[in-house]
Amino acid sequence: MATSNQVYLTNPTVLIGVTDVSALTSSATLTVGFDSLESTSFGDSGHQFVKGLQSVSVELTMYTSYGAASTEAILTTALGTGTTTLVLSPAGSSESASNPEYTITNAMLATFTPINGAYGELSMITASFVGGTFARDITP
């Protein structure tokens, strides 16, 4: 049953470093959590776990462009560095309880597809960032 607080993305914000790539991005998936570390000991009747290190992954699907300030150039600069900052929010850049902003620091662009498409189709780049740490901000 849908409620009044259901969300669909109409104006998300995506920044790679200080570059706003929102207009170049067609989809974004942010997965955050923590590693599960097993702490089961003698006498436990089931597996027990404690929180480990943060776990972060970001998958972006972006429109392909080539040139000095293009999608391909932005991603090539970030490729393999492990120092990329990403900022994502679901509805613009004004943080609030209903529009949290996630900042991921020290992410690594593990892979991207600089050439991906078929004749007569719009070419898209898929970029997969992993690692780093995330912070959630709802302060206006």
mmCIF file of N, CA and C in Angstrom:
data_model
loop_
_atom_site.group_PDB
_atom_site.id
_atom_site.type_symbol
_atom_site.label_atom_id
_atom_site.label_comp_id
_atom_site.label_asym_id
_atom_site.label_seq_id
_atom_site.Cartn_x
_atom_site.Cartn_y
_atom_site.Cartn_z
ATOM 1 N N MET A 1 0.836 -1.174 0.000
ATOM 2 C CA MET A 1 0.000 0.000 0.000
ATOM 3 C C MET A 1 0.879 1.234 0.000
ATOM 4 N N ALA A 2 0.681 2.114 -0.943
ATOM 5 C CA ALA A 2 1.465 3.341 -1.037
ATOM 6 C C ALA A 2 1.005 4.338 0.019
ATOM 7 N N THR A 3 1.976 5.058 0.553
ATOM 8 C CA THR A 3 1.660 6.108 1.508
ATOM 9 C C THR A 3 2.156 7.430 0.967
ATOM 10 N N SER A 4 1.854 8.510 1.651
ATOM 11 C CA SER A 4 2.205 9.842 1.149
ATOM 12 C C SER A 4 3.700 10.108 1.167
ATOM 13 N N ASN A 5 4.492 9.274 1.850
ATOM 14 C CA ASN A 5 5.930 9.522 1.882
ATOM 15 C C ASN A 5 6.712 8.652 0.897
ATOM 16 N N GLN A 6 6.039 8.035 -0.067
ATOM 17 C CA GLN A 6 6.734 7.272 -1.099
ATOM 18 C C GLN A 6 7.528 8.228 -1.984
ATOM 19 N N VAL A 7 8.672 7.776 -2.467
ATOM 20 C CA VAL A 7 9.577 8.650 -3.203
ATOM 21 C C VAL A 7 9.845 8.091 -4.591
ATOM 22 N N TYR A 8 9.864 8.961 -5.561
ATOM 23 C CA TYR A 8 10.446 8.632 -6.851
ATOM 24 C C TYR A 8 11.396 9.753 -7.196
ATOM 25 N N LEU A 9 12.472 9.414 -7.852
ATOM 26 C CA LEU A 9 13.530 10.386 -8.108
ATOM 27 C C LEU A 9 13.142 11.308 -9.258
ATOM 28 N N THR A 10 13.058 12.599 -8.951
ATOM 29 C CA THR A 10 12.757 13.580 -9.984
ATOM 30 C C THR A 10 13.888 14.581 -10.156
ATOM 31 N N ASN A 11 14.669 14.809 -9.111
ATOM 32 C CA ASN A 11 15.724 15.806 -9.184
ATOM 33 C C ASN A 11 16.926 15.398 -8.334
ATOM 34 N N PRO A 12 17.454 14.177 -8.512
ATOM 35 C CA PRO A 12 18.596 13.779 -7.690
ATOM 36 C C PRO A 12 19.844 14.572 -8.047
ATOM 37 N N THR A 13 20.756 14.633 -7.093
ATOM 38 C CA THR A 13 22.030 15.317 -7.279
ATOM 39 C C THR A 13 23.153 14.290 -7.191
ATOM 40 N N VAL A 14 24.082 14.353 -8.146
ATOM 41 C CA VAL A 14 25.255 13.477 -8.139
ATOM 42 C C VAL A 14 26.476 14.339 -8.429
ATOM 43 N N LEU A 15 27.425 14.334 -7.495
ATOM 44 C CA LEU A 15 28.691 15.032 -7.686
ATOM 45 C C LEU A 15 29.821 14.021 -7.628
ATOM 46 N N ILE A 16 30.763 14.155 -8.550
ATOM 47 C CA ILE A 16 32.020 13.413 -8.500
ATOM 48 C C ILE A 16 33.077 14.464 -8.237
ATOM 49 N N GLY A 17 33.670 14.419 -7.043
ATOM 50 C CA GLY A 17 34.535 15.517 -6.611
ATOM 51 C C GLY A 17 33.678 16.756 -6.485
ATOM 52 N N VAL A 18 34.088 17.835 -7.134
ATOM 53 C CA VAL A 18 33.295 19.072 -7.105
ATOM 54 C C VAL A 18 32.483 19.244 -8.381
ATOM 55 N N THR A 19 32.528 18.252 -9.277
ATOM 56 C CA THR A 19 31.839 18.357 -10.559
ATOM 57 C C THR A 19 30.432 17.774 -10.456
ATOM 58 N N ASP A 20 29.436 18.607 -10.739
ATOM 59 C CA ASP A 20 28.048 18.165 -10.733
ATOM 60 C C ASP A 20 27.789 17.404 -12.031
ATOM 61 N N VAL A 21 27.538 16.101 -11.913
ATOM 62 C CA VAL A 21 27.286 15.251 -13.075
ATOM 63 C C VAL A 21 25.824 14.806 -13.129
ATOM 64 N N SER A 22 24.960 15.503 -12.419
ATOM 65 C CA SER A 22 23.538 15.134 -12.364
ATOM 66 C C SER A 22 22.919 15.071 -13.752
ATOM 67 N N ALA A 23 23.206 16.060 -14.589
ATOM 68 C CA ALA A 23 22.619 16.118 -15.926
ATOM 69 C C ALA A 23 23.194 15.055 -16.860
ATOM 70 N N LEU A 24 24.292 14.422 -16.464
ATOM 71 C CA LEU A 24 24.924 13.378 -17.270
ATOM 72 C C LEU A 24 24.555 11.979 -16.792
ATOM 73 N N THR A 25 23.789 11.891 -15.692
ATOM 74 C CA THR A 25 23.517 10.614 -15.040
ATOM 75 C C THR A 25 22.057 10.224 -15.217
ATOM 76 N N SER A 26 21.826 8.972 -15.614
ATOM 77 C CA SER A 26 20.445 8.506 -15.768
ATOM 78 C C SER A 26 20.003 7.597 -14.619
ATOM 79 N N SER A 27 20.961 6.992 -13.905
ATOM 80 C CA SER A 27 20.584 6.211 -12.732
ATOM 81 C C SER A 27 21.756 6.130 -11.767
ATOM 82 N N ALA A 28 21.416 5.995 -10.488
ATOM 83 C CA ALA A 28 22.429 5.869 -9.443
ATOM 84 C C ALA A 28 21.937 4.875 -8.406
ATOM 85 N N THR A 29 22.840 4.011 -7.977
ATOM 86 C CA THR A 29 22.535 3.071 -6.906
ATOM 87 C C THR A 29 23.613 3.205 -5.843
ATOM 88 N N LEU A 30 23.201 3.558 -4.636
ATOM 89 C CA LEU A 30 24.106 3.682 -3.500
ATOM 90 C C LEU A 30 23.767 2.568 -2.517
ATOM 91 N N THR A 31 24.755 1.768 -2.185
ATOM 92 C CA THR A 31 24.573 0.698 -1.204
ATOM 93 C C THR A 31 25.528 0.965 -0.055
ATOM 94 N N VAL A 32 24.971 1.116 1.159
ATOM 95 C CA VAL A 32 25.792 1.376 2.337
ATOM 96 C C VAL A 32 25.482 0.342 3.405
ATOM 97 N N GLY A 33 26.447 0.085 4.258
ATOM 98 C CA GLY A 33 26.259 -0.862 5.344
ATOM 99 C C GLY A 33 27.555 -1.082 6.083
ATOM 100 N N PHE A 34 27.642 -2.217 6.715
ATOM 101 C CA PHE A 34 28.832 -2.576 7.475
ATOM 102 C C PHE A 34 29.140 -4.050 7.242
ATOM 103 N N ASP A 35 30.422 -4.393 7.288
ATOM 104 C CA ASP A 35 30.803 -5.788 7.222
ATOM 105 C C ASP A 35 30.285 -6.493 8.470
ATOM 106 N N SER A 36 29.874 -7.736 8.315
ATOM 107 C CA SER A 36 29.433 -8.553 9.440
ATOM 108 C C SER A 36 30.607 -9.396 9.915
ATOM 109 N N LEU A 37 30.976 -9.232 11.191
ATOM 110 C CA LEU A 37 32.079 -10.009 11.759
ATOM 111 C C LEU A 37 31.507 -11.021 12.740
ATOM 112 N N GLU A 38 31.802 -12.274 12.516
ATOM 113 C CA GLU A 38 31.235 -13.299 13.381
ATOM 114 C C GLU A 38 31.892 -13.275 14.754
ATOM 115 N N SER A 39 31.046 -13.282 15.792
ATOM 116 C CA SER A 39 31.531 -13.270 17.174
ATOM 117 C C SER A 39 30.944 -14.426 17.980
ATOM 118 N N THR A 40 30.564 -15.492 17.287
ATOM 119 C CA THR A 40 29.977 -16.656 17.942
ATOM 120 C C THR A 40 30.992 -17.276 18.902
ATOM 121 N N SER A 41 30.535 -17.612 20.088
ATOM 122 C CA SER A 41 31.429 -18.243 21.064
ATOM 123 C C SER A 41 30.771 -19.488 21.648
ATOM 124 N N PHE A 42 31.535 -20.231 22.439
ATOM 125 C CA PHE A 42 31.007 -21.436 23.072
ATOM 126 C C PHE A 42 29.733 -21.094 23.834
ATOM 127 N N GLY A 43 28.755 -21.947 23.730
ATOM 128 C CA GLY A 43 27.511 -21.757 24.457
ATOM 129 C C GLY A 43 26.435 -21.020 23.668
ATOM 130 N N ASP A 44 26.806 -20.334 22.580
ATOM 131 C CA ASP A 44 25.795 -19.656 21.754
ATOM 132 C C ASP A 44 24.977 -20.710 21.016
ATOM 133 N N SER A 45 23.681 -20.445 20.861
ATOM 134 C CA SER A 45 22.828 -21.413 20.169
ATOM 135 C C SER A 45 22.643 -21.056 18.695
ATOM 136 N N GLY A 46 23.264 -19.983 18.266
ATOM 137 C CA GLY A 46 23.228 -19.563 16.863
ATOM 138 C C GLY A 46 24.390 -18.638 16.585
ATOM 139 N N HIS A 47 24.568 -18.301 15.339
ATOM 140 C CA HIS A 47 25.646 -17.388 14.962
ATOM 141 C C HIS A 47 25.381 -15.997 15.537
ATOM 142 N N GLN A 48 26.437 -15.348 16.007
ATOM 143 C CA GLN A 48 26.375 -13.984 16.529
ATOM 144 C C GLN A 48 27.314 -13.122 15.690
ATOM 145 N N PHE A 49 26.921 -11.867 15.474
ATOM 146 C CA PHE A 49 27.728 -10.970 14.648
ATOM 147 C C PHE A 49 27.862 -9.603 15.303
ATOM 148 N N VAL A 50 28.957 -8.924 15.005
ATOM 149 C CA VAL A 50 29.165 -7.538 15.415
ATOM 150 C C VAL A 50 29.499 -6.724 14.174
ATOM 151 N N LYS A 51 29.329 -5.422 14.294
ATOM 152 C CA LYS A 51 29.578 -4.503 13.186
ATOM 153 C C LYS A 51 31.078 -4.362 12.938
ATOM 154 N N GLY A 52 31.444 -4.445 11.662
ATOM 155 C CA GLY A 52 32.828 -4.245 11.254
ATOM 156 C C GLY A 52 32.996 -2.919 10.529
ATOM 157 N N LEU A 53 33.837 -2.889 9.528
ATOM 158 C CA LEU A 53 34.106 -1.679 8.758
ATOM 159 C C LEU A 53 32.925 -1.302 7.873
ATOM 160 N N GLN A 54 32.819 -0.014 7.555
ATOM 161 C CA GLN A 54 31.774 0.434 6.640
ATOM 162 C C GLN A 54 31.983 -0.210 5.277
ATOM 163 N N SER A 55 30.867 -0.451 4.603
ATOM 164 C CA SER A 55 30.878 -1.017 3.263
ATOM 165 C C SER A 55 30.075 -0.079 2.363
ATOM 166 N N VAL A 56 30.684 0.353 1.273
ATOM 167 C CA VAL A 56 30.041 1.319 0.383
ATOM 168 C C VAL A 56 30.259 0.895 -1.066
ATOM 169 N N SER A 57 29.201 1.007 -1.876
ATOM 170 C CA SER A 57 29.357 0.863 -3.319
ATOM 171 C C SER A 57 28.378 1.814 -4.004
ATOM 172 N N VAL A 58 28.821 2.373 -5.114
ATOM 173 C CA VAL A 58 28.009 3.284 -5.910
ATOM 174 C C VAL A 58 28.100 2.847 -7.355
ATOM 175 N N GLU A 59 26.956 2.686 -7.976
ATOM 176 C CA GLU A 59 26.898 2.339 -9.401
ATOM 177 C C GLU A 59 26.172 3.478 -10.112
ATOM 178 N N LEU A 60 26.841 4.084 -11.085
ATOM 179 C CA LEU A 60 26.252 5.169 -11.868
ATOM 180 C C LEU A 60 26.117 4.735 -13.318
ATOM 181 N N THR A 61 24.991 5.069 -13.923
ATOM 182 C CA THR A 61 24.814 4.911 -15.365
ATOM 183 C C THR A 61 24.753 6.319 -15.929
ATOM 184 N N MET A 62 25.678 6.608 -16.845
ATOM 185 C CA MET A 62 25.847 7.978 -17.335
ATOM 186 C C MET A 62 25.836 8.004 -18.864
ATOM 187 N N TYR A 63 25.395 9.131 -19.399
ATOM 188 C CA TYR A 63 25.421 9.323 -20.846
ATOM 189 C C TYR A 63 26.865 9.506 -21.293
ATOM 190 N N THR A 64 27.237 8.845 -22.370
ATOM 191 C CA THR A 64 28.599 8.922 -22.871
ATOM 192 C C THR A 64 28.851 10.262 -23.542
ATOM 193 N N SER A 65 29.981 10.869 -23.186
ATOM 194 C CA SER A 65 30.467 12.047 -23.891
ATOM 195 C C SER A 65 31.981 12.022 -23.821
ATOM 196 N N TYR A 66 32.617 12.589 -24.844
ATOM 197 C CA TYR A 66 34.066 12.628 -24.925
ATOM 198 C C TYR A 66 34.494 14.076 -25.096
ATOM 199 N N GLY A 67 35.637 14.430 -24.544
ATOM 200 C CA GLY A 67 36.162 15.782 -24.635
ATOM 201 C C GLY A 67 36.776 16.183 -23.312
ATOM 202 N N ALA A 68 37.179 17.456 -23.195
ATOM 203 C CA ALA A 68 37.920 17.925 -22.024
ATOM 204 C C ALA A 68 37.127 17.814 -20.720
ATOM 205 N N ALA A 69 35.852 18.168 -20.701
ATOM 206 C CA ALA A 69 35.044 18.139 -19.466
ATOM 207 C C ALA A 69 33.933 17.097 -19.576
ATOM 208 N N SER A 70 34.222 16.005 -20.270
ATOM 209 C CA SER A 70 33.209 15.000 -20.584
ATOM 210 C C SER A 70 33.075 13.946 -19.489
ATOM 211 N N THR A 71 32.052 13.133 -19.633
ATOM 212 C CA THR A 71 31.860 11.993 -18.741
ATOM 213 C C THR A 71 33.106 11.116 -18.733
ATOM 214 N N GLU A 72 33.593 10.781 -19.900
ATOM 215 C CA GLU A 72 34.758 9.899 -20.015
ATOM 216 C C GLU A 72 35.984 10.519 -19.355
ATOM 217 N N ALA A 73 36.204 11.827 -19.512
ATOM 218 C CA ALA A 73 37.364 12.495 -18.912
ATOM 219 C C ALA A 73 37.254 12.540 -17.388
ATOM 220 N N ILE A 74 36.070 12.828 -16.867
ATOM 221 C CA ILE A 74 35.854 12.872 -15.413
ATOM 222 C C ILE A 74 36.141 11.505 -14.802
ATOM 223 N N LEU A 75 35.623 10.458 -15.427
ATOM 224 C CA LEU A 75 35.800 9.115 -14.892
ATOM 225 C C LEU A 75 37.231 8.611 -15.057
ATOM 226 N N THR A 76 37.878 8.948 -16.157
ATOM 227 C CA THR A 76 39.274 8.541 -16.359
ATOM 228 C C THR A 76 40.164 9.139 -15.276
ATOM 229 N N THR A 77 39.906 10.394 -14.901
ATOM 230 C CA THR A 77 40.671 11.055 -13.841
ATOM 231 C C THR A 77 40.507 10.336 -12.510
ATOM 232 N N ALA A 78 39.295 9.830 -12.228
ATOM 233 C CA ALA A 78 39.009 9.160 -10.954
ATOM 234 C C ALA A 78 39.435 7.697 -10.933
ATOM 235 N N LEU A 79 39.654 7.094 -12.085
ATOM 236 C CA LEU A 79 39.894 5.656 -12.191
ATOM 237 C C LEU A 79 41.086 5.200 -11.347
ATOM 238 N N GLY A 80 40.837 4.295 -10.414
ATOM 239 C CA GLY A 80 41.883 3.658 -9.636
ATOM 240 C C GLY A 80 42.547 4.485 -8.561
ATOM 241 N N THR A 81 42.093 5.721 -8.324
ATOM 242 C CA THR A 81 42.805 6.563 -7.363
ATOM 243 C C THR A 81 42.504 6.224 -5.918
ATOM 244 N N GLY A 82 41.267 5.824 -5.608
ATOM 245 C CA GLY A 82 40.904 5.548 -4.223
ATOM 246 C C GLY A 82 40.756 6.782 -3.368
ATOM 247 N N THR A 83 40.681 7.959 -3.995
ATOM 248 C CA THR A 83 40.561 9.219 -3.251
ATOM 249 C C THR A 83 39.366 10.045 -3.709
ATOM 250 N N THR A 84 38.446 9.448 -4.432
ATOM 251 C CA THR A 84 37.318 10.182 -5.004
ATOM 252 C C THR A 84 36.252 10.455 -3.955
ATOM 253 N N THR A 85 35.709 11.663 -3.994
ATOM 254 C CA THR A 85 34.575 12.021 -3.154
ATOM 255 C C THR A 85 33.330 12.049 -4.028
ATOM 256 N N LEU A 86 32.270 11.397 -3.559
ATOM 257 C CA LEU A 86 30.982 11.383 -4.244
ATOM 258 C C LEU A 86 29.942 11.973 -3.302
ATOM 259 N N VAL A 87 29.016 12.749 -3.854
ATOM 260 C CA VAL A 87 27.907 13.290 -3.064
ATOM 261 C C VAL A 87 26.629 12.959 -3.811
ATOM 262 N N LEU A 88 25.693 12.303 -3.128
ATOM 263 C CA LEU A 88 24.421 11.928 -3.737
ATOM 264 C C LEU A 88 23.275 12.319 -2.822
ATOM 265 N N SER A 89 22.207 12.845 -3.417
ATOM 266 C CA SER A 89 20.976 13.099 -2.676
ATOM 267 C C SER A 89 19.799 12.862 -3.606
ATOM 268 N N PRO A 90 18.651 12.442 -3.063
ATOM 269 C CA PRO A 90 17.531 12.057 -3.913
ATOM 270 C C PRO A 90 16.755 13.202 -4.544
ATOM 271 N N ALA A 91 16.811 14.405 -3.964
ATOM 272 C CA ALA A 91 15.941 15.480 -4.468
ATOM 273 C C ALA A 91 16.601 16.848 -4.378
ATOM 274 N N GLY A 92 17.685 17.041 -5.089
ATOM 275 C CA GLY A 92 18.336 18.344 -5.081
ATOM 276 C C GLY A 92 19.353 18.465 -3.969
ATOM 277 N N SER A 93 19.913 19.668 -3.822
ATOM 278 C CA SER A 93 21.036 19.856 -2.908
ATOM 279 C C SER A 93 20.655 20.438 -1.555
ATOM 280 N N SER A 94 19.384 20.609 -1.249
ATOM 281 C CA SER A 94 18.964 21.115 0.066
ATOM 282 C C SER A 94 18.666 19.939 0.981
ATOM 283 N N GLU A 95 19.594 19.663 1.913
ATOM 284 C CA GLU A 95 19.435 18.522 2.796
ATOM 285 C C GLU A 95 18.279 18.741 3.771
ATOM 286 N N SER A 96 17.610 17.657 4.117
ATOM 287 C CA SER A 96 16.548 17.662 5.119
ATOM 288 C C SER A 96 16.286 16.216 5.497
ATOM 289 N N ALA A 97 15.401 16.015 6.472
ATOM 290 C CA ALA A 97 15.059 14.648 6.868
ATOM 291 C C ALA A 97 14.467 13.869 5.702
ATOM 292 N N SER A 98 13.777 14.556 4.797
ATOM 293 C CA SER A 98 13.177 13.884 3.643
ATOM 294 C C SER A 98 14.078 13.928 2.405
ATOM 295 N N ASN A 99 15.263 14.520 2.525
ATOM 296 C CA ASN A 99 16.227 14.569 1.421
ATOM 297 C C ASN A 99 17.642 14.437 1.982
ATOM 298 N N PRO A 100 18.000 13.237 2.471
ATOM 299 C CA PRO A 100 19.335 13.078 3.040
ATOM 300 C C PRO A 100 20.412 13.164 1.967
ATOM 301 N N GLU A 101 21.543 13.730 2.352
ATOM 302 C CA GLU A 101 22.694 13.805 1.456
ATOM 303 C C GLU A 101 23.730 12.810 1.959
ATOM 304 N N TYR A 102 24.230 11.986 1.058
ATOM 305 C CA TYR A 102 25.268 11.022 1.390
ATOM 306 C C TYR A 102 26.575 11.481 0.765
ATOM 307 N N THR A 103 27.606 11.604 1.594
ATOM 308 C CA THR A 103 28.941 11.943 1.112
ATOM 309 C C THR A 103 29.829 10.736 1.319
ATOM 310 N N ILE A 104 30.412 10.282 0.239
ATOM 311 C CA ILE A 104 31.310 9.131 0.272
ATOM 312 C C ILE A 104 32.709 9.660 -0.005
ATOM 313 N N THR A 105 33.616 9.435 0.930
ATOM 314 C CA THR A 105 34.990 9.909 0.750
ATOM 315 C C THR A 105 35.917 8.726 0.532
ATOM 316 N N ASN A 106 36.941 8.957 -0.247
ATOM 317 C CA ASN A 106 37.972 7.962 -0.554
ATOM 318 C C ASN A 106 37.426 6.713 -1.244
ATOM 319 N N ALA A 107 36.462 6.931 -2.133
ATOM 320 C CA ALA A 107 35.956 5.827 -2.954
ATOM 321 C C ALA A 107 36.928 5.577 -4.102
ATOM 322 N N MET A 108 36.923 4.354 -4.587
ATOM 323 C CA MET A 108 37.751 4.034 -5.744
ATOM 324 C C MET A 108 36.850 3.648 -6.903
ATOM 325 N N LEU A 109 37.089 4.281 -8.032
ATOM 326 C CA LEU A 109 36.416 3.865 -9.257
ATOM 327 C C LEU A 109 37.133 2.615 -9.739
ATOM 328 N N ALA A 110 36.506 1.484 -9.480
ATOM 329 C CA ALA A 110 37.133 0.202 -9.812
ATOM 330 C C ALA A 110 37.059 -0.066 -11.308
ATOM 331 N N THR A 111 35.898 0.193 -11.908
ATOM 332 C CA THR A 111 35.727 -0.068 -13.333
ATOM 333 C C THR A 111 34.750 0.932 -13.932
ATOM 334 N N PHE A 112 34.897 1.162 -15.229
ATOM 335 C CA PHE A 112 33.869 1.845 -16.004
ATOM 336 C C PHE A 112 33.988 1.430 -17.451
ATOM 337 N N THR A 113 32.929 1.655 -18.205
ATOM 338 C CA THR A 113 32.869 1.218 -19.599
ATOM 339 C C THR A 113 32.916 2.439 -20.512
ATOM 340 N N PRO A 114 34.104 2.891 -20.926
ATOM 341 C CA PRO A 114 34.190 4.096 -21.751
ATOM 342 C C PRO A 114 33.598 3.937 -23.150
ATOM 343 N N ILE A 115 33.530 2.724 -23.634
ATOM 344 C CA ILE A 115 32.880 2.456 -24.913
ATOM 345 C C ILE A 115 31.865 1.348 -24.675
ATOM 346 N N ASN A 116 30.581 1.686 -24.890
ATOM 347 C CA ASN A 116 29.519 0.733 -24.627
ATOM 348 C C ASN A 116 28.308 1.162 -25.438
ATOM 349 N N GLY A 117 27.976 0.419 -26.450
ATOM 350 C CA GLY A 117 26.810 0.790 -27.245
ATOM 351 C C GLY A 117 26.749 0.011 -28.531
ATOM 352 N N ALA A 118 25.688 0.283 -29.251
ATOM 353 C CA ALA A 118 25.482 -0.349 -30.541
ATOM 354 C C ALA A 118 25.077 0.722 -31.540
ATOM 355 N N TYR A 119 25.254 0.422 -32.779
ATOM 356 C CA TYR A 119 24.941 1.360 -33.849
ATOM 357 C C TYR A 119 23.502 1.854 -33.722
ATOM 358 N N GLY A 120 23.342 3.160 -33.744
ATOM 359 C CA GLY A 120 22.016 3.770 -33.697
ATOM 360 C C GLY A 120 21.412 3.887 -32.308
ATOM 361 N N GLU A 121 22.120 3.456 -31.274
ATOM 362 C CA GLU A 121 21.624 3.545 -29.907
ATOM 363 C C GLU A 121 22.406 4.580 -29.123
ATOM 364 N N LEU A 122 21.762 5.147 -28.115
ATOM 365 C CA LEU A 122 22.420 6.088 -27.225
ATOM 366 C C LEU A 122 23.423 5.328 -26.362
ATOM 367 N N SER A 123 24.661 5.766 -26.374
ATOM 368 C CA SER A 123 25.723 5.089 -25.647
ATOM 369 C C SER A 123 25.727 5.504 -24.177
ATOM 370 N N MET A 124 25.858 4.525 -23.292
ATOM 371 C CA MET A 124 25.848 4.764 -21.853
ATOM 372 C C MET A 124 27.128 4.209 -21.232
ATOM 373 N N ILE A 125 27.592 4.882 -20.185
ATOM 374 C CA ILE A 125 28.754 4.434 -19.420
ATOM 375 C C ILE A 125 28.259 3.949 -18.065
ATOM 376 N N THR A 126 28.737 2.794 -17.647
ATOM 377 C CA THR A 126 28.457 2.301 -16.305
ATOM 378 C C THR A 126 29.733 2.439 -15.488
ATOM 379 N N ALA A 127 29.633 3.127 -14.340
ATOM 380 C CA ALA A 127 30.791 3.339 -13.467
ATOM 381 C C ALA A 127 30.509 2.727 -12.108
ATOM 382 N N SER A 128 31.449 1.922 -11.608
ATOM 383 C CA SER A 128 31.285 1.235 -10.330
ATOM 384 C C SER A 128 32.343 1.699 -9.337
ATOM 385 N N PHE A 129 31.907 2.427 -8.311
ATOM 386 C CA PHE A 129 32.791 2.893 -7.248
ATOM 387 C C PHE A 129 32.646 1.953 -6.053
ATOM 388 N N VAL A 130 33.757 1.677 -5.359
ATOM 389 C CA VAL A 130 33.727 0.833 -4.169
ATOM 390 C C VAL A 130 34.586 1.459 -3.081
ATOM 391 N N GLY A 131 34.275 1.078 -1.847
ATOM 392 C CA GLY A 131 35.115 1.468 -0.709
ATOM 393 C C GLY A 131 34.884 2.890 -0.241
ATOM 394 N N GLY A 132 35.734 3.292 0.672
ATOM 395 C CA GLY A 132 35.613 4.596 1.278
ATOM 396 C C GLY A 132 34.691 4.558 2.482
ATOM 397 N N THR A 133 34.328 5.721 2.945
ATOM 398 C CA THR A 133 33.404 5.834 4.077
ATOM 399 C C THR A 133 32.263 6.758 3.698
ATOM 400 N N PHE A 134 31.103 6.532 4.307
ATOM 401 C CA PHE A 134 29.959 7.366 4.009
ATOM 402 C C PHE A 134 29.508 8.133 5.242
ATOM 403 N N ALA A 135 28.923 9.288 4.993
ATOM 404 C CA ALA A 135 28.301 10.085 6.050
ATOM 405 C C ALA A 135 26.951 10.549 5.513
ATOM 406 N N ARG A 136 25.935 10.504 6.371
ATOM 407 C CA ARG A 136 24.575 10.932 6.009
ATOM 408 C C ARG A 136 24.314 12.269 6.685
ATOM 409 N N ASP A 137 23.853 13.258 5.900
ATOM 410 C CA ASP A 137 23.595 14.599 6.426
ATOM 411 C C ASP A 137 22.174 15.008 6.133
ATOM 412 N N ILE A 138 21.434 15.450 7.158
ATOM 413 C CA ILE A 138 20.072 15.965 6.962
ATOM 414 C C ILE A 138 19.961 17.414 7.439
ATOM 415 N N THR A 139 21.113 18.038 7.752
ATOM 416 C CA THR A 139 21.129 19.409 8.237
ATOM 417 C C THR A 139 20.952 20.384 7.080
ATOM 418 N N PRO A 140 19.931 21.236 7.150
ATOM 419 C CA PRO A 140 19.727 22.202 6.045
ATOM 420 C C PRO A 140 20.872 23.201 5.934
#
